[in-house]
Short mmCIF file of C-alpha atoms in Angstrom, two decimals:
data_model
loop_
_atom_site.label_atom_id
_atom_site.label_comp_id
_atom_site.label_asym_id
_atom_site.label_seq_id
_atom_site.Cartn_x
_atom_site.Cartn_y
_atom_site.Cartn_z
CA UNK A 1 104.93 158.95 131.42
CA UNK A 2 108.35 160.59 131.79
CA UNK A 3 109.30 163.11 129.11
CA UNK A 4 112.52 161.79 127.57
CA UNK A 5 112.64 164.11 124.55
CA UNK A 6 115.68 166.00 125.79
CA UNK A 7 117.54 162.75 126.49
CA UNK A 8 116.79 161.29 123.08
CA UNK A 9 117.28 164.53 121.14
CA UNK A 10 120.10 166.36 122.85
CA UNK A 11 121.36 169.92 122.66
CA UNK A 12 123.95 169.34 119.94
CA UNK A 13 123.42 170.30 116.31
CA UNK A 14 126.00 169.33 113.67
CA UNK A 15 128.62 168.96 116.37
CA UNK A 16 127.87 172.35 117.98
CA UNK A 17 126.44 172.29 121.50
CA UNK A 18 123.83 174.89 122.42
CA UNK A 19 124.26 176.45 125.85
CA UNK A 20 120.93 178.23 126.32
CA UNK A 21 118.17 175.67 125.83
CA UNK A 22 114.74 174.56 126.94
CA UNK A 23 114.49 172.28 129.95
CA UNK A 24 112.03 169.45 130.59
CA UNK A 25 109.51 172.06 131.78
CA UNK A 26 109.73 173.87 128.47
CA UNK A 27 109.34 170.61 126.57
CA UNK A 28 106.33 169.66 128.71
CA UNK A 29 104.68 172.98 127.88
CA UNK A 30 105.30 172.44 124.17
CA UNK A 31 103.62 169.02 124.47
CA UNK A 32 100.63 170.71 126.12
CA UNK A 33 100.29 173.16 123.25
CA UNK A 34 100.66 170.28 120.78
CA UNK A 35 97.67 168.59 122.42
CA UNK A 36 95.62 171.81 122.31
CA UNK A 37 96.35 172.31 118.62
CA UNK A 38 95.60 168.67 117.78
CA UNK A 39 92.28 168.59 119.63
CA UNK A 40 91.29 171.91 118.07
CA UNK A 41 91.97 170.51 114.61
CA UNK A 42 89.62 167.58 115.16
CA UNK A 43 86.96 169.88 116.63
CA UNK A 44 87.09 172.26 113.68
CA UNK A 45 86.95 169.40 111.18
CA UNK A 46 84.06 167.86 113.09
CA UNK A 47 82.16 171.16 113.06
CA UNK A 48 82.57 171.33 109.29
CA UNK A 49 80.21 168.37 108.93
CA UNK A 50 77.41 170.48 110.37
CA UNK A 51 77.59 172.63 107.23
CA UNK A 52 76.94 171.86 103.55
CA UNK A 53 80.10 171.09 101.58
CA UNK A 54 79.84 174.47 99.86
CA UNK A 55 79.91 176.31 103.22
CA UNK A 56 82.95 174.66 104.82
CA UNK A 57 85.73 176.89 103.51
CA UNK A 58 86.33 178.67 106.83
CA UNK A 59 86.27 175.39 108.78
CA UNK A 60 88.90 173.89 106.48
CA UNK A 61 91.18 176.95 106.62
CA UNK A 62 90.91 177.13 110.41
CA UNK A 63 91.57 173.40 110.83
CA UNK A 64 94.61 173.69 108.56
CA UNK A 65 96.02 176.42 110.81
CA UNK A 66 95.89 174.31 113.96
CA UNK A 67 97.06 171.18 112.15
CA UNK A 68 100.27 172.86 110.96
CA UNK A 69 100.76 174.38 114.41
CA UNK A 70 100.34 170.94 116.03
CA UNK A 71 103.15 169.54 113.86
CA UNK A 72 105.41 172.50 114.67
CA UNK A 73 104.80 172.19 118.41
CA UNK A 74 105.37 168.44 118.27
CA UNK A 75 108.75 169.21 116.71
CA UNK A 76 109.68 171.77 119.37
CA UNK A 77 108.45 169.54 122.20
CA UNK A 78 110.77 166.84 120.82
CA UNK A 79 113.66 169.34 120.97
CA UNK A 80 114.00 169.30 117.20
CA UNK A 81 113.80 171.94 114.49
CA UNK A 82 116.39 174.31 116.00
CA UNK A 83 119.90 175.60 115.37
CA UNK A 84 122.41 177.16 117.81
CA UNK A 85 123.02 180.85 117.16
CA UNK A 86 125.57 183.02 118.95
CA UNK A 87 123.83 185.63 121.09
CA UNK A 88 124.51 189.31 120.60
CA UNK A 89 123.99 190.05 124.30
CA UNK A 90 125.84 187.69 126.65
CA UNK A 91 124.20 187.80 130.07
CA UNK A 92 126.42 185.75 132.39
CA UNK A 93 124.86 187.42 135.44
CA UNK A 94 121.65 185.46 134.73
CA UNK A 95 122.10 181.70 134.88
CA UNK A 96 118.98 181.06 132.78
CA UNK A 97 120.39 182.90 129.75
CA UNK A 98 124.12 182.56 130.44
CA UNK A 99 126.14 181.25 127.51
CA UNK A 100 127.54 182.08 124.11
CA UNK A 101 124.82 180.60 121.93
CA UNK A 102 121.08 179.97 122.15
CA UNK A 103 118.83 177.45 120.44
CA UNK A 104 116.61 179.13 117.85
CA UNK A 105 113.57 177.14 116.73
CA UNK A 106 113.42 177.76 112.99
CA UNK A 107 110.44 175.39 112.80
CA UNK A 108 108.42 178.09 114.57
CA UNK A 109 108.91 180.34 111.56
CA UNK A 110 107.98 177.57 109.13
CA UNK A 111 104.75 177.27 111.10
CA UNK A 112 104.11 181.02 110.90
CA UNK A 113 105.04 181.15 107.20
CA UNK A 114 102.17 178.73 106.52
CA UNK A 115 99.62 179.61 109.18
CA UNK A 116 99.68 183.42 109.31
CA UNK A 117 98.62 183.74 105.64
CA UNK A 118 95.79 181.30 106.40
CA UNK A 119 94.77 183.42 109.39
CA UNK A 120 94.71 186.48 107.18
CA UNK A 121 92.76 184.54 104.57
CA UNK A 122 90.15 183.70 107.21
CA UNK A 123 89.89 187.35 108.16
CA UNK A 124 90.03 189.02 104.78
CA UNK A 125 87.64 186.59 103.12
CA UNK A 126 85.22 187.36 105.94
CA UNK A 127 85.44 191.03 104.99
CA UNK A 128 84.91 190.26 101.30
CA UNK A 129 88.15 192.03 100.45
CA UNK A 130 89.18 192.02 96.75
CA UNK A 131 91.74 189.37 95.83
CA UNK A 132 94.51 191.81 94.80
CA UNK A 133 94.39 193.42 98.24
CA UNK A 134 94.32 190.02 99.95
CA UNK A 135 97.37 188.84 98.01
CA UNK A 136 99.31 192.04 98.73
CA UNK A 137 98.51 191.79 102.45
CA UNK A 138 99.68 188.18 102.50
CA UNK A 139 102.91 189.21 100.75
CA UNK A 140 103.57 191.77 103.50
CA UNK A 141 102.90 189.06 106.05
CA UNK A 142 105.41 186.71 104.41
CA UNK A 143 108.01 189.49 104.42
CA UNK A 144 107.32 189.94 108.14
CA UNK A 145 107.90 186.25 108.88
CA UNK A 146 110.99 185.83 106.68
CA UNK A 147 112.71 188.92 108.08
CA UNK A 148 111.94 187.66 111.59
CA UNK A 149 113.61 184.34 110.81
CA UNK A 150 116.66 185.90 109.16
CA UNK A 151 117.03 188.31 112.07
CA UNK A 152 116.82 185.46 114.55
CA UNK A 153 119.65 183.62 112.77
CA UNK A 154 121.97 186.66 112.62
CA UNK A 155 124.35 186.95 115.57
CA UNK A 156 125.31 190.62 115.18
CA UNK A 157 123.47 193.90 115.61
CA UNK A 158 122.42 193.67 111.97
CA UNK A 159 119.58 191.43 113.18
CA UNK A 160 117.75 194.59 114.26
CA UNK A 161 117.71 195.83 110.68
CA UNK A 162 115.63 192.79 109.74
CA UNK A 163 113.49 193.45 112.80
CA UNK A 164 112.72 196.95 111.50
CA UNK A 165 111.86 195.61 108.03
CA UNK A 166 109.52 193.12 109.66
CA UNK A 167 107.86 195.82 111.73
CA UNK A 168 107.22 197.97 108.66
CA UNK A 169 105.66 194.98 106.91
CA UNK A 170 103.50 194.32 109.97
CA UNK A 171 102.26 197.91 109.99
CA UNK A 172 101.14 197.38 106.40
CA UNK A 173 99.27 194.24 107.40
CA UNK A 174 97.69 196.02 110.37
CA UNK A 175 96.56 198.90 108.12
CA UNK A 176 94.72 196.60 105.72
CA UNK A 177 93.16 194.59 108.54
CA UNK A 178 92.05 197.51 110.71
CA UNK A 179 91.02 200.01 108.04
CA UNK A 180 90.68 198.70 104.49
CA UNK A 181 89.04 195.37 105.31
CA UNK A 182 86.86 196.91 108.03
CA UNK A 183 85.19 199.16 105.47
CA UNK A 184 84.43 196.19 103.23
CA UNK A 185 83.06 194.16 106.15
CA UNK A 186 80.79 197.02 107.21
CA UNK A 187 79.31 197.18 103.72
CA UNK A 188 78.27 193.51 103.96
CA UNK A 189 75.97 193.96 106.96
CA UNK A 190 76.01 194.26 110.72
CA UNK A 191 76.52 190.54 111.35
CA UNK A 192 79.58 190.39 109.10
CA UNK A 193 80.92 193.61 110.60
CA UNK A 194 80.56 192.21 114.14
CA UNK A 195 82.39 188.97 113.49
CA UNK A 196 85.09 190.77 111.52
CA UNK A 197 85.68 193.38 114.22
CA UNK A 198 85.74 190.72 116.93
CA UNK A 199 88.32 188.55 115.13
CA UNK A 200 90.26 191.39 113.51
CA UNK A 201 90.84 193.36 116.71
CA UNK A 202 91.70 190.12 118.54
CA UNK A 203 94.29 189.17 115.91
CA UNK A 204 96.00 192.53 115.54
CA UNK A 205 96.20 193.00 119.32
CA UNK A 206 97.91 189.62 119.70
CA UNK A 207 100.18 190.17 116.70
CA UNK A 208 101.46 193.40 118.27
CA UNK A 209 102.81 191.26 121.14
CA UNK A 210 104.90 188.99 118.90
CA UNK A 211 107.61 191.60 118.17
CA UNK A 212 107.91 192.14 121.93
CA UNK A 213 108.40 188.40 122.41
CA UNK A 214 110.98 188.36 119.60
CA UNK A 215 112.92 191.21 121.19
CA UNK A 216 113.01 189.44 124.56
CA UNK A 217 113.91 186.03 123.12
CA UNK A 218 115.71 185.70 119.79
CA UNK A 219 116.69 189.36 119.69
CA UNK A 220 117.83 190.42 123.14
CA UNK A 221 118.38 187.09 124.95
CA UNK A 222 116.56 188.55 127.95
CA UNK A 223 114.31 185.65 128.99
CA UNK A 224 115.05 181.92 129.08
CA UNK A 225 113.97 179.45 126.37
CA UNK A 226 111.40 178.03 128.81
CA UNK A 227 109.86 181.49 129.26
CA UNK A 228 110.05 181.91 125.49
CA UNK A 229 108.06 178.70 125.11
CA UNK A 230 105.35 179.97 127.46
CA UNK A 231 105.22 183.44 125.86
CA UNK A 232 104.95 182.22 122.27
CA UNK A 233 102.79 179.25 123.26
CA UNK A 234 100.13 181.38 124.94
CA UNK A 235 100.11 183.80 122.01
CA UNK A 236 99.74 180.96 119.50
CA UNK A 237 96.91 179.31 121.45
CA UNK A 238 95.04 182.61 121.58
CA UNK A 239 95.82 183.46 117.95
CA UNK A 240 94.88 180.07 116.49
CA UNK A 241 92.43 177.79 118.38
CA UNK A 242 90.72 180.65 120.25
CA UNK A 243 90.65 182.80 117.11
CA UNK A 244 89.24 179.86 115.16
CA UNK A 245 86.48 179.28 117.71
CA UNK A 246 85.50 182.97 117.63
CA UNK A 247 85.53 183.05 113.83
CA UNK A 248 83.47 179.91 113.30
CA UNK A 249 80.98 180.98 115.97
CA UNK A 250 80.56 184.30 114.18
CA UNK A 251 80.12 182.54 110.83
CA UNK A 252 77.39 180.19 112.07
CA UNK A 253 74.63 182.14 110.27
CA UNK A 254 76.68 183.62 107.42
CA UNK A 255 76.80 181.80 104.09
CA UNK A 256 80.02 182.24 102.07
CA UNK A 257 78.09 183.39 98.98
CA UNK A 258 77.26 186.62 100.84
CA UNK A 259 80.99 187.29 101.01
CA UNK A 260 81.49 186.75 97.28
CA UNK A 261 82.65 183.14 97.64
CA UNK A 262 80.81 181.06 95.05
CA UNK A 263 81.73 177.41 95.53
CA UNK A 264 80.10 174.74 93.36
CA UNK A 265 79.31 171.28 94.69
CA UNK A 266 80.01 168.19 92.59
CA UNK A 267 76.34 167.62 91.77
CA UNK A 268 75.69 171.20 90.68
CA UNK A 269 76.16 171.95 86.98
CA UNK A 270 76.86 175.62 86.18
CA UNK A 271 74.63 177.24 83.59
CA UNK A 272 74.48 180.69 82.10
CA UNK A 273 73.15 183.51 84.20
CA UNK A 274 74.83 182.42 87.46
CA UNK A 275 72.30 179.66 88.20
CA UNK A 276 73.18 176.07 88.95
CA UNK A 277 71.13 172.99 88.36
CA UNK A 278 71.37 169.96 90.58
CA UNK A 279 70.88 166.65 88.80
CA UNK A 280 68.43 164.10 90.15
CA UNK A 281 67.69 160.57 89.07
CA UNK A 282 65.08 160.17 86.34
CA UNK A 283 61.51 159.33 87.35
CA UNK A 284 59.46 156.90 85.26
CA UNK A 285 55.86 158.05 84.75
CA UNK A 286 52.75 155.95 84.36
CA UNK A 287 53.03 156.17 80.56
CA UNK A 288 56.53 154.65 80.65
CA UNK A 289 58.30 157.91 79.83
CA UNK A 290 61.28 159.00 81.90
CA UNK A 291 61.47 162.59 83.04
CA UNK A 292 64.34 164.37 84.77
CA UNK A 293 63.80 167.11 87.29
CA UNK A 294 66.29 169.83 88.11
CA UNK A 295 66.39 172.19 91.02
CA UNK A 296 67.61 175.70 90.39
CA UNK A 297 69.71 177.33 93.07
CA UNK A 298 72.24 180.10 93.63
CA UNK A 299 75.78 179.43 92.51
CA UNK A 300 77.84 178.74 95.60
#
């Protein structure tokens, strides 16, 4: 089927025409990533049914990440969710980035504003990090995303000030992921440490490449929007579906209660002393009396 997204949704926003835009090839790539994110979401949700309801928290978080990303990539593939912004560096010697303004996909940042905290939640819950530290790390992450968006929408050199703020926030995130959380993960056992190191190193390595992409695309107008689509798309596929597969594989033999996550099922009634009782139907004995049995288990 022919991709008609660019014909239906043109390159004009509120009467202003964008001059540096994606082509059909860029849109096709965005559709490919949309499909990858969508399929990954169904796979992660399907895998959750192999676990008890109390052990599905990481499956749900990971599926939410790819679901939001699928919606964002659907929007970009449809050539929607963007605004034209005047470029600071006009490069008329390069036909692929020649022009006065460039389309900036703000929907990409909406995606990141939702999904990067969920990625961090996946990681930091794996390490058993205390909630105050988790919340502070997520705040730094939100600062990183918001400053990236504001910088992308600024058409003067002041955009680089927001870039610097975002980089400082990212260094704070990287510190907590690579040092603070690693110590907590190590204390929980070798299996937790292995899965945390695998996913943590993978994530921080990829996240270090995003500022480079930003500088080449929204910041410096060096590469074309089609190349931008490929650069960000590959990073997002590696940072979301591939990350999710690695994380869930590592969690296959780890119960959330080991990480300090105590989740109660609907048929478990909490009692004093951290023990739950699961209700069962009454059993009628030979003397006509009805007795009720209860199974004690760990609060999860």
